[in-house]
XYZ file of C-alpha atoms in Angstrom:
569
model
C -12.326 -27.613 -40.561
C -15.053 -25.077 -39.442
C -14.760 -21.615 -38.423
C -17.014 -19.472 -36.299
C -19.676 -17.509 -37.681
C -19.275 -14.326 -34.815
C -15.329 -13.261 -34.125
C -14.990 -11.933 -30.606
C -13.335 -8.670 -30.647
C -10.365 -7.013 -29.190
C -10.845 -5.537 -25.488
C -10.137 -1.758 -25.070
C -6.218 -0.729 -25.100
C -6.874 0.859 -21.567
C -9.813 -1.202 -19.494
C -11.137 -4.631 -19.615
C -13.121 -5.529 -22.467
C -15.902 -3.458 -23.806
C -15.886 0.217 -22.918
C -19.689 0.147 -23.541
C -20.000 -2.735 -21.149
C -18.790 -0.939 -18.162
C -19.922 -2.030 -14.758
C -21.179 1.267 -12.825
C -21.924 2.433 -9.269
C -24.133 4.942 -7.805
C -23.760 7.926 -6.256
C -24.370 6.350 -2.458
C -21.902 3.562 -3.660
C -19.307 5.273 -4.957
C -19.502 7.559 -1.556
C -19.171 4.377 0.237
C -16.077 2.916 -0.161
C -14.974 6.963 -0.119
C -15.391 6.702 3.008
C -14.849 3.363 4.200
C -11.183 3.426 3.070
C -10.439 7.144 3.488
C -10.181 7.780 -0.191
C -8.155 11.744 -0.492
C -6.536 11.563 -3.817
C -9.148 11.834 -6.797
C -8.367 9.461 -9.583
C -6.364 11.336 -12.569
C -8.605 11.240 -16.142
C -7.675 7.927 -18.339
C -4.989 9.527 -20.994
C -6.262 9.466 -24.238
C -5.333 7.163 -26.848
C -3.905 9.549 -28.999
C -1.710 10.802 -25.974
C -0.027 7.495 -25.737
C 3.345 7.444 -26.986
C 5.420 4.606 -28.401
C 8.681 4.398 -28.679
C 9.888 3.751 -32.387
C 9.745 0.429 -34.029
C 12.583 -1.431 -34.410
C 12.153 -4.540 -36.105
C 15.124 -4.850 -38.678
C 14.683 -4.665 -42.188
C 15.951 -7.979 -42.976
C 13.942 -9.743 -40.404
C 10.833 -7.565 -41.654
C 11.060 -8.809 -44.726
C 11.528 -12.231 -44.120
C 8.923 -12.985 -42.249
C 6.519 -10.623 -44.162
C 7.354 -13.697 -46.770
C 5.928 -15.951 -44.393
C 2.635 -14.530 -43.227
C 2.519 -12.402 -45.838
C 2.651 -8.781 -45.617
C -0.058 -7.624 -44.475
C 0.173 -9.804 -41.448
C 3.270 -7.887 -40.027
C 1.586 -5.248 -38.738
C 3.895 -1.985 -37.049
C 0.765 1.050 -36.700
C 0.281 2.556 -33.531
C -3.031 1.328 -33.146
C -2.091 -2.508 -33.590
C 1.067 -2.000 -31.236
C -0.965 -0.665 -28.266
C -3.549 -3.254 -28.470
C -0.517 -6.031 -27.697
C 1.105 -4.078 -25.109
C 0.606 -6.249 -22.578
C -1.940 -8.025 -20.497
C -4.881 -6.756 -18.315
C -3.060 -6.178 -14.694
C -3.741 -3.727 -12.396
C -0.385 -2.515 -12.762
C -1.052 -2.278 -16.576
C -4.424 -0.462 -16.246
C -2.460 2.322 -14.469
C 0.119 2.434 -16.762
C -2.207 2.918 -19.568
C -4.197 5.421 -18.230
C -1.017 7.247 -17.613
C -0.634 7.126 -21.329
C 2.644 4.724 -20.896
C 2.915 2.692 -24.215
C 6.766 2.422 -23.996
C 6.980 -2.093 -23.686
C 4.972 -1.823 -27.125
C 5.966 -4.053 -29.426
C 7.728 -3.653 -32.812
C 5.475 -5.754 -34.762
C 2.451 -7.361 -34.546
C 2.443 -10.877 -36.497
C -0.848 -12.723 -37.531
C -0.045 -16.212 -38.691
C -1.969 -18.643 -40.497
C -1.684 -21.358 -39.363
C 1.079 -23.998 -37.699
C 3.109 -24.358 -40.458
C 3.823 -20.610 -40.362
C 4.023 -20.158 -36.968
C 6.713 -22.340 -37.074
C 8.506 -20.622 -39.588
C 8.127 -17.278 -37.689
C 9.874 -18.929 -35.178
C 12.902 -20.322 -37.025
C 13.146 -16.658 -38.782
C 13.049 -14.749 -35.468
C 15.684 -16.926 -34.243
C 17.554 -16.530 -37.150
C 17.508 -12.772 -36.817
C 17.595 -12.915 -33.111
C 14.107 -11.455 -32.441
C 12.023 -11.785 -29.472
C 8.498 -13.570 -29.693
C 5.646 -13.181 -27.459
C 2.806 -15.486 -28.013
C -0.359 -13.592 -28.008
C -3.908 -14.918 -27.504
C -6.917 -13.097 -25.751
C -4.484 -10.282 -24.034
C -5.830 -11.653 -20.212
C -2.980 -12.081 -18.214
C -2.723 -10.739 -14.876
C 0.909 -11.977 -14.401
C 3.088 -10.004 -17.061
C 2.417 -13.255 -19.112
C 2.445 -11.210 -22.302
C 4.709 -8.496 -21.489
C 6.358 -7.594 -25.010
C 10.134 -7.845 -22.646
C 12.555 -7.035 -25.326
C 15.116 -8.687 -22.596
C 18.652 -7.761 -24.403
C 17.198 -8.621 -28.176
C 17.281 -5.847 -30.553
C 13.356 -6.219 -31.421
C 10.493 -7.719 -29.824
C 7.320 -9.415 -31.657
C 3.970 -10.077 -30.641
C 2.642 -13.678 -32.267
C -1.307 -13.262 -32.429
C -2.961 -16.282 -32.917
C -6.398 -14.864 -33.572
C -6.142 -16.525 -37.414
C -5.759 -19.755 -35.528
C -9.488 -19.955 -35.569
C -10.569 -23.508 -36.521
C -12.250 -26.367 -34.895
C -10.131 -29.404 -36.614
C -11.825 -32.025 -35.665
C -14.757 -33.246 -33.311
C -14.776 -36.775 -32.321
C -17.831 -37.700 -30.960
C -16.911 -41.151 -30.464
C -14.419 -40.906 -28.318
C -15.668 -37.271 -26.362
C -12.883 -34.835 -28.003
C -12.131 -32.289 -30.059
C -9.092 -30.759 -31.349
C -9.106 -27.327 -31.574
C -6.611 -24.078 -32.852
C -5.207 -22.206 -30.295
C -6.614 -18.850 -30.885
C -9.705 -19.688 -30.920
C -11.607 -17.373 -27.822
C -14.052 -19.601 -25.864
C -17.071 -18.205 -26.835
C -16.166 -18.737 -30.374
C -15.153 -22.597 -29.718
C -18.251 -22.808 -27.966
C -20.478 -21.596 -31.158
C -18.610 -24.933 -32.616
C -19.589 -27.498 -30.451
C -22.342 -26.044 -29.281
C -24.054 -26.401 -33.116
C -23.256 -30.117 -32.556
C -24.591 -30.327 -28.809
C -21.809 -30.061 -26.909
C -19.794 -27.889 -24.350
C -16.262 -27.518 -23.232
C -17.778 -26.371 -19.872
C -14.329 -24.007 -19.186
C -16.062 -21.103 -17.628
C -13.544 -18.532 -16.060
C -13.430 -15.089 -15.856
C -12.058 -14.536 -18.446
C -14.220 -16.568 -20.447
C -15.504 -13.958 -22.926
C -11.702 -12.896 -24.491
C -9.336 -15.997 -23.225
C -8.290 -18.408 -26.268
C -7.883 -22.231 -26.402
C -3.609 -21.895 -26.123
C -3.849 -19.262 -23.616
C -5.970 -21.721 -21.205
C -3.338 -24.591 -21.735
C -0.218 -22.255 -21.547
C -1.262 -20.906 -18.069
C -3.333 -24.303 -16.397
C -6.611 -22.482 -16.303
C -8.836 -23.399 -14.060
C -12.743 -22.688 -14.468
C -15.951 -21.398 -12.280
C -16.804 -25.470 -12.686
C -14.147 -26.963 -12.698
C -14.861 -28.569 -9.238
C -17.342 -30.744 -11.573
C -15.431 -30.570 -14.964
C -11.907 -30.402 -13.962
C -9.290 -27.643 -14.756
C -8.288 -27.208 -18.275
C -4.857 -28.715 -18.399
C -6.794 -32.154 -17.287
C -9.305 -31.833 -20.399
C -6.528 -32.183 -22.633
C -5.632 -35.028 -24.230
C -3.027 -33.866 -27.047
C -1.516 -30.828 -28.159
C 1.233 -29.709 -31.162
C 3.446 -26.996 -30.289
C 6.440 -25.023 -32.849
C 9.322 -24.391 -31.358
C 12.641 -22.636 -32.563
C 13.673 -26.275 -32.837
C 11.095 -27.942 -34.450
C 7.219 -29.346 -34.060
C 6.197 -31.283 -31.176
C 3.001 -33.703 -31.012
C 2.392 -34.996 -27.951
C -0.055 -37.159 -26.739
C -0.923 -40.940 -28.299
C -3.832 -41.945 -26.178
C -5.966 -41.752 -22.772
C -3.103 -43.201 -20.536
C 0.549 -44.212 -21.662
C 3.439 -45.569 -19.941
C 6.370 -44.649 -22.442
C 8.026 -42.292 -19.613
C 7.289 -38.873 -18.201
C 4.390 -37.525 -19.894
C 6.100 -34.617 -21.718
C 2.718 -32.739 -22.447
C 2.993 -31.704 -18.539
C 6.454 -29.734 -19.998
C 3.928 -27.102 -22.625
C 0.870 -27.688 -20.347
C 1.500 -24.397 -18.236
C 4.594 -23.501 -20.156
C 3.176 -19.705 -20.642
C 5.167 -19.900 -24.657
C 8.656 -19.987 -22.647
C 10.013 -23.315 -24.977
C 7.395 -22.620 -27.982
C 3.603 -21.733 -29.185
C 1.129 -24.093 -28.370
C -1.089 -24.355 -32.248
C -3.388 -27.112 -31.513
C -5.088 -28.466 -28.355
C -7.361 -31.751 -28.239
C -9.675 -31.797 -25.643
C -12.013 -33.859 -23.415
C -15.611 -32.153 -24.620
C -18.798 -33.314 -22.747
C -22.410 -32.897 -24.315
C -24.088 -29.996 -23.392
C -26.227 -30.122 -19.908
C -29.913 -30.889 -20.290
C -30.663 -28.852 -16.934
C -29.090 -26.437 -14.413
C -30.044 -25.614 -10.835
C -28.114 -22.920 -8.442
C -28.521 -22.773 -5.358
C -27.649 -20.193 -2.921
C -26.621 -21.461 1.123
C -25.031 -19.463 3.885
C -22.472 -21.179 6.928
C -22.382 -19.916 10.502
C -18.075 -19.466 9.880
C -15.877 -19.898 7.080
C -14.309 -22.961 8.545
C -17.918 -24.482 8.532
C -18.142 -24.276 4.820
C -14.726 -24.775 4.483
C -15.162 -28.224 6.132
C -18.633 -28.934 4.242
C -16.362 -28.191 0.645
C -13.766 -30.295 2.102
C -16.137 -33.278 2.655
C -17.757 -33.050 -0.185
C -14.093 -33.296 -2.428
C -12.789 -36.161 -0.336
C -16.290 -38.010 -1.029
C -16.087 -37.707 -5.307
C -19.129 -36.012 -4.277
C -18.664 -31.885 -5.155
C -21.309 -30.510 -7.481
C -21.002 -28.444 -11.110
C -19.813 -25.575 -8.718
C -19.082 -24.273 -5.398
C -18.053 -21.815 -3.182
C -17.552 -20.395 -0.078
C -17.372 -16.695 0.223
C -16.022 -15.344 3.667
C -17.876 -12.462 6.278
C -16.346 -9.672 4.329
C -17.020 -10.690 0.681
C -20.675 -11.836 1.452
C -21.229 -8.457 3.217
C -19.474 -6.582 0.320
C -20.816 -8.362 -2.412
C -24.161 -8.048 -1.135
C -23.831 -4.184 -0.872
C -22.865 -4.257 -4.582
C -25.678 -5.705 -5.756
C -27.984 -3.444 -3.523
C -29.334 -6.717 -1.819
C -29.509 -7.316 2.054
C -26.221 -9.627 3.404
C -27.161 -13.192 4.608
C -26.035 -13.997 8.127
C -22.542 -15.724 8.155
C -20.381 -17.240 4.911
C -22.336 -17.208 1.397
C -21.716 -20.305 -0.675
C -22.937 -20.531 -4.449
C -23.587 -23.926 -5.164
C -24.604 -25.073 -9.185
C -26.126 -28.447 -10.784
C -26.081 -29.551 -14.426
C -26.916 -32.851 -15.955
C -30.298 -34.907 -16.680
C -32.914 -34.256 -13.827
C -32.085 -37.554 -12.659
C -28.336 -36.623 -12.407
C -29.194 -33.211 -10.580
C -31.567 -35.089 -8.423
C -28.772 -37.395 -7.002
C -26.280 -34.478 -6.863
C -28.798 -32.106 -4.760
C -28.848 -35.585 -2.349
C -25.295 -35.801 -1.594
C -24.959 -32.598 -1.056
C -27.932 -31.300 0.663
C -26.780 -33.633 3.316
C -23.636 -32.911 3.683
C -23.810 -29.125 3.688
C -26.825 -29.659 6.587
C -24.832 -31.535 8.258
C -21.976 -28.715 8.211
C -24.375 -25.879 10.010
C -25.362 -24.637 6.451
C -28.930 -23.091 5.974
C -30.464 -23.099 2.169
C -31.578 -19.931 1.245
C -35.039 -19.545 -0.235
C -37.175 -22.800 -1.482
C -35.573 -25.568 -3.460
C -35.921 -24.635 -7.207
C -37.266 -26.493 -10.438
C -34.058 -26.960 -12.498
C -33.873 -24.827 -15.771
C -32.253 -24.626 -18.900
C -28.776 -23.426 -18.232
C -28.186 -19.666 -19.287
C -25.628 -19.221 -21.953
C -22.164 -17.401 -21.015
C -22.148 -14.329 -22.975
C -20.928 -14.789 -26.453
C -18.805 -11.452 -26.735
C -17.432 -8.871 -24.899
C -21.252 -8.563 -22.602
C -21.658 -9.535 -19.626
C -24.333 -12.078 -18.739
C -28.305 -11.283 -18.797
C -29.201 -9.836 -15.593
C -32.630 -11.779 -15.983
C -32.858 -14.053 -13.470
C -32.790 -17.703 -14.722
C -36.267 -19.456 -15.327
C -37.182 -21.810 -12.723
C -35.156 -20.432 -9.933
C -36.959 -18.612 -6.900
C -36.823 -15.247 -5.592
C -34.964 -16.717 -2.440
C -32.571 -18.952 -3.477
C -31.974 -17.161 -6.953
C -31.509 -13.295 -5.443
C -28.097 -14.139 -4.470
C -27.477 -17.293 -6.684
C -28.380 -15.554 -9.629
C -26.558 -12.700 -8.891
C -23.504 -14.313 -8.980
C -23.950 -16.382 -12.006
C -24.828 -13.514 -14.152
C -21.726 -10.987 -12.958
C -18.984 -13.679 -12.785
C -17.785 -12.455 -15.665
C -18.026 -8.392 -14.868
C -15.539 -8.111 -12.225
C -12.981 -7.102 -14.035
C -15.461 -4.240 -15.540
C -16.073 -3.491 -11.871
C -12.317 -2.962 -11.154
C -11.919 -0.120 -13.935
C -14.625 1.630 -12.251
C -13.194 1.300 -9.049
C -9.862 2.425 -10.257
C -11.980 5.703 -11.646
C -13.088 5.901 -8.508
C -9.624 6.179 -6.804
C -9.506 2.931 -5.204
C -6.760 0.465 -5.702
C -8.241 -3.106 -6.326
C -6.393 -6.235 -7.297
C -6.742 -9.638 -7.188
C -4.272 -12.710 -5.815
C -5.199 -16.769 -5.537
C -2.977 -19.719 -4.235
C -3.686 -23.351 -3.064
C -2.769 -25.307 -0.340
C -3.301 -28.628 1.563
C -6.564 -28.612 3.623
C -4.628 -28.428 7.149
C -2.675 -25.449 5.743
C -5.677 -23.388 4.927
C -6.609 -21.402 8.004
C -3.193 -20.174 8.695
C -2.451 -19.057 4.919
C -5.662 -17.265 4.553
C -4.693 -15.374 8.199
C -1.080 -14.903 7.111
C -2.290 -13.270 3.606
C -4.524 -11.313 5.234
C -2.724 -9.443 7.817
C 0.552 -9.351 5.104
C -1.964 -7.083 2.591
C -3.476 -5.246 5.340
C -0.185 -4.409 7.369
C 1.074 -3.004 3.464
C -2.111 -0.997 2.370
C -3.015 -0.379 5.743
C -0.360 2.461 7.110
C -1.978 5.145 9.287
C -4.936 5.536 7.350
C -7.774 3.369 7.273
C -7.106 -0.656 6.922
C -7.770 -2.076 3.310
C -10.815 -4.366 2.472
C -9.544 -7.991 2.055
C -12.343 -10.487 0.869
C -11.616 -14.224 0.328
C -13.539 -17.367 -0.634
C -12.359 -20.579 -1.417
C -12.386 -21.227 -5.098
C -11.580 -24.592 -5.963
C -11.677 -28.057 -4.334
C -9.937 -30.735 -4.422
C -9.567 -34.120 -1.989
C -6.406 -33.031 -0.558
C -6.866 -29.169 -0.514
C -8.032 -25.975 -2.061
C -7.631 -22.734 -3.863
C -7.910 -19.147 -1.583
C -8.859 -15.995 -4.227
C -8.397 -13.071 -2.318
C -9.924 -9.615 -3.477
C -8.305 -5.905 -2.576
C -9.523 -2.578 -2.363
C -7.343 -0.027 -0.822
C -6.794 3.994 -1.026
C -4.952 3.950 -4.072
C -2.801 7.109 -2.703
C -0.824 9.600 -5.277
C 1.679 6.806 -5.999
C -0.458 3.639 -6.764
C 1.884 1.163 -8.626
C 5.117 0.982 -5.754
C 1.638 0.851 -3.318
C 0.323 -2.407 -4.976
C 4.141 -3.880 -5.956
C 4.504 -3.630 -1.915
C 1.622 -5.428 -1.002
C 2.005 -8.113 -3.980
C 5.555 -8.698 -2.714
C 4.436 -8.800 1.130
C 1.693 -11.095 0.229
C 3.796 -13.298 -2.001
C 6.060 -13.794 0.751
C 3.483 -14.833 2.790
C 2.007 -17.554 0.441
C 5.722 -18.928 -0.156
C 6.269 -18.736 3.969
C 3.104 -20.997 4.407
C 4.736 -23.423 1.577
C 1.485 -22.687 -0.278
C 1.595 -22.476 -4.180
C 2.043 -19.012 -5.435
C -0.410 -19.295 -8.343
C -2.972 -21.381 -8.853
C -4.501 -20.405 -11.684
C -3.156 -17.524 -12.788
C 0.253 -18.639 -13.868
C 3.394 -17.474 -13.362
C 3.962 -14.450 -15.838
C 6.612 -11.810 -14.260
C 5.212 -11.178 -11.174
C 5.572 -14.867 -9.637
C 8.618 -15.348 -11.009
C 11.038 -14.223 -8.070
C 8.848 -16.993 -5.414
C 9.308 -20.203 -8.582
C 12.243 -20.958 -6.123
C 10.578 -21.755 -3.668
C 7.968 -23.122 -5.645
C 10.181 -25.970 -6.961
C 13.706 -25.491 -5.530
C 17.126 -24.636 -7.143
C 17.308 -27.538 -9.171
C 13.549 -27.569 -10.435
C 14.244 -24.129 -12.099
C 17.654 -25.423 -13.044
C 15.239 -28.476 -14.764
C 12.997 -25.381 -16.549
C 16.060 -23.664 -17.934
C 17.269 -26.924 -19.470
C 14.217 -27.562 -21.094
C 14.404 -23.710 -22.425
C 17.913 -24.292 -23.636
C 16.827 -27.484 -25.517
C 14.264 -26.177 -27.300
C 14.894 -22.274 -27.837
C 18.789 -22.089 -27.377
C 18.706 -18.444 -28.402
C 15.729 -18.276 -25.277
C 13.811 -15.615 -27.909
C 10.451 -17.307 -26.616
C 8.596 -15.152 -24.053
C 11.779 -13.898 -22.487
C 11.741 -12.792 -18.552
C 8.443 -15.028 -18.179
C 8.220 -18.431 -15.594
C 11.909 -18.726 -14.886
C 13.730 -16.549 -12.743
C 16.286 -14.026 -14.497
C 19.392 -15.633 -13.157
C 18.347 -18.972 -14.726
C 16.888 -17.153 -18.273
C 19.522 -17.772 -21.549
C 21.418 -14.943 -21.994
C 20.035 -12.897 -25.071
């Protein structure tokens, strides 16, 4: 068992992250997007923390003390300042309720188990005493996934897992590890990085998300079109439930019936607390090369991507940004916009691997009408993700040239700082959120259209129209992932604003028979379209498994299954 040497710490209770990482604009910036969508209504201050104010705890005795004699008692934890860093997750909608000072979904109690054993008795104790449990990992969700929802029980807990620390065991035989759930990625990467190896799970979140949080939700990473999403690098996991351990997962393949990891895998803690994860590791990448390319249309790179998936053929990374988001992006980063669509496309391996990846797909993006930007570039080292709450080196990487790198490099080292760039734009008085689905290649053009028009027709009014950007995320050989940005006026009444549009555009999504999440999981806020996600009896399937495993539903209550089909508290 080995622990990391450097423990990420917790993001601000207000803003993304690391106050002192904050992603700024200028003066002429700021002005900008003023103008361009007819901001009026300055921002109000951030409320203080010590303005917040939460409502009494209300944990009963009896259940304090009981399970302060299972984590001890110092890991029941009721202050103020513990209670508003577990309020909730990292939404939009949160962000403004924070900085309106509202701390009234804290929870009663914040609970730091040891390990599985004791999460599993702080599950048979809270559903003893009839307590809600919230499983808690890096705080990331952008669904409600970790709403503290007291949902009808007299007291609500949030279950950190940040003691849950450990690299169990590497296997370097057989390409896995197996790995505690609250583990953040940066630390699990210090693990098997020291022995040469990478989980290569690189989303935006990267820098606070945990092990259990990635399984829980079906994360998907910025290369996962070369390593596959996370719920396909796992190979095993143990869950507690109010019922009892689970261990799932025997071998590489089985045939003993319905694989019932796919029941946790995406699960969100609904039927227990995911405590151990083995995954599929791969050794660390000798070499890296980005590249930067631009498409005369969106449909031209869509096609290229599309090509490229249904050959086995799609690189590390790739995507294809649309008119808008190349233009915007570009103006961020104080850089001239390409003509057309910019796509980001990224190599790792041996040279000789990168060499006969830059083949297949040099040709194939040619052939689509796409243009290479700059000079091909001597493959480098790959840059390491940030290991804390920082945002990547601006430097640009070694070997990569001015032209290709300017707008390759740019991307690679803010992919993780959007969500720094949102709480400045929120400062700034501008409502910005972001949505993703998936759907079969044929469906693609119309769902991106009927998004688009469904979020401008909500933010738009009379005043000036919203900016929607798009690119196409993920690949696959039968379809892809859309990941839409928004920036809008946020107006005097932001929150029923942005519940509008999410609503309009959810409707939208479902209308298309697109998936209404594709990586971001279900949480709250996609709960009401699981219907027609799976049909009646699919969610009638969900709440069965719920009432099998946590009869007295105190597991992550008003999350994944619509309210009509949750156990009554």
């Amino acid at each position: 068992m080995r622990r990391p040497s450097h423990r990420v710490g917790d993001m601000a209770w207000n803003a993304w992250g690391d106050p002192a990482q904050a992603r700024e604009l200028d003066a002429t910036q700021r002005q900008l997007l003023i103008d361009t969508l007819g901001v009026t209504v300055p921002a109000p201050p951030r409320a203080d923390r010590s303005a917040a104010v939460l409502p009494p705890a209300t944990l009963p005795e009896k259940a304090h003390t009981a399970l302060a004699g299972v984590v001890g008692p110092e890991h029941v934890r009721t202050d103020d300042a513990t209670r508003l860093l577990h309020l909730g997750g990292k939404s939009t909608p949160d962000l403004l309720r924070r900085r309106a000072g509202d701390a009234a979904q804290a929870p009663d109690a914040v609970l730091t188990p040891g390990g599985h054993d004791e999460v599993q008795a702080v599950l048979e104790v809270c559903a003893e005493h009839r307590v809600a449990v919230v499983p808690f990992g890096g705080g990331t969700s952008v669904v409600g996934g970790v709403e503290p929802l007291r949902a009808g029980f007299p007291a609500v807990v949030s279950l950190d897992l940040r003691r849950l620390d450990a690299l169990l065991d590497l296997d370097e035989e057989s390409g896995t590890a197996t790995l505690q759930a609250g583990l953040r990625t940066p630390e699990a990467e210090e693990l098997l990085g020291a022995e040469g190896w990478t989980l290569g799970h690189f989303p935006q979140s990267y820098e606070y998300a945990t092990i259990g949080g990635y399984a829980a939700t079906r994360s998907a990473g910025q290369s996962s079109a070369g390593h596959g999403r996370f719920d396909a690098m796992v190979t095993a996991l143990k869950a507690a439930t109010p019922r009892g351990t689970l261990e799932l997962g025997r071998a590489p393949a089985s045939a003993a019936g319905p694989d019932l990891r796919q029941l946790l895998l995406g699960s969100e803690g609904a039927f227990g607390v995911l405590t151990e994860v083995t995954v599929r590791i791969r050794r660390a990448p000798a070499e890296q090369r980005d590249e930067a390319w631009t498409f005369p249309s969106f449909a031209a790179g869509t096609a290229a991507v599309r090509e490229l998936a249904q050959r086995g053929a799609l690189p590390t990374a790739i995507r294809i940004s649309d008119e808008t988001e190349t233009f915007v992006n570009a103006v961020i980063a104080g850089a001239a916009a390409p003509e057309g669509c910019l796509s980001v496309v990224s190599h790792e391996g041996t040279g000789a691997e990168i060499a006969r990846s830059v083949e297949a797909v040099h040709g194939v993006l040619t052939a689509h009408g796409g243009t290479r930007l700059g000079t091909p570039s001597t493959p480098s080292t790959p840059s390491a993700p940030p290991s804390s709450g920082a945002p990547s080196s601006s430097a640009t990487p070694s070997g990569t040239p001015s032209g290709t790198a300017d707008a390759a490099a740019a991307w690679r080292r803010s992919r993780f700082s959007g969500p720094y760039l949102r709480d400045t734009l929120l400062d700034t008085g501008v409502l910005a959120e972001t949505l993703e689905t998936a759907a079969s290649w044929s469906a693609l053009p119309a769902l991106r259209a009927s998004v688009t028009e469904a979020l401008t027709d909500s933010l738009g009014g009379d005043g000036p129209a919203p900016v929607i950007l798009c690119h196409l995320s993920h690949a696959y050989p039968t379809g892809a992932s859309l990941y839409f940005t928004v920036a809008a006026d946020a107006g005097e009444d932001p929150l029923p604003r942005w519940w509008a549009a999410k609503r309009a555009a959810g409707d939208a999504v479902a209308a298309a028979g697109a998936s209404i999440t594709h990586h971001h999981a279900v949480g709250t806020d996609h709960r009401d379209w699981m219907e027609a996600e799976v049909g009646p009896l699919g969610v009638e399937m969900l709440a069965a498994v719920k009432r099998t495993l946590d009869p007295a539903g105190i597991m992550n209550p008003g999350k994944l299954i619509p309210a009509a089909a949750q156990p009554l508290a």
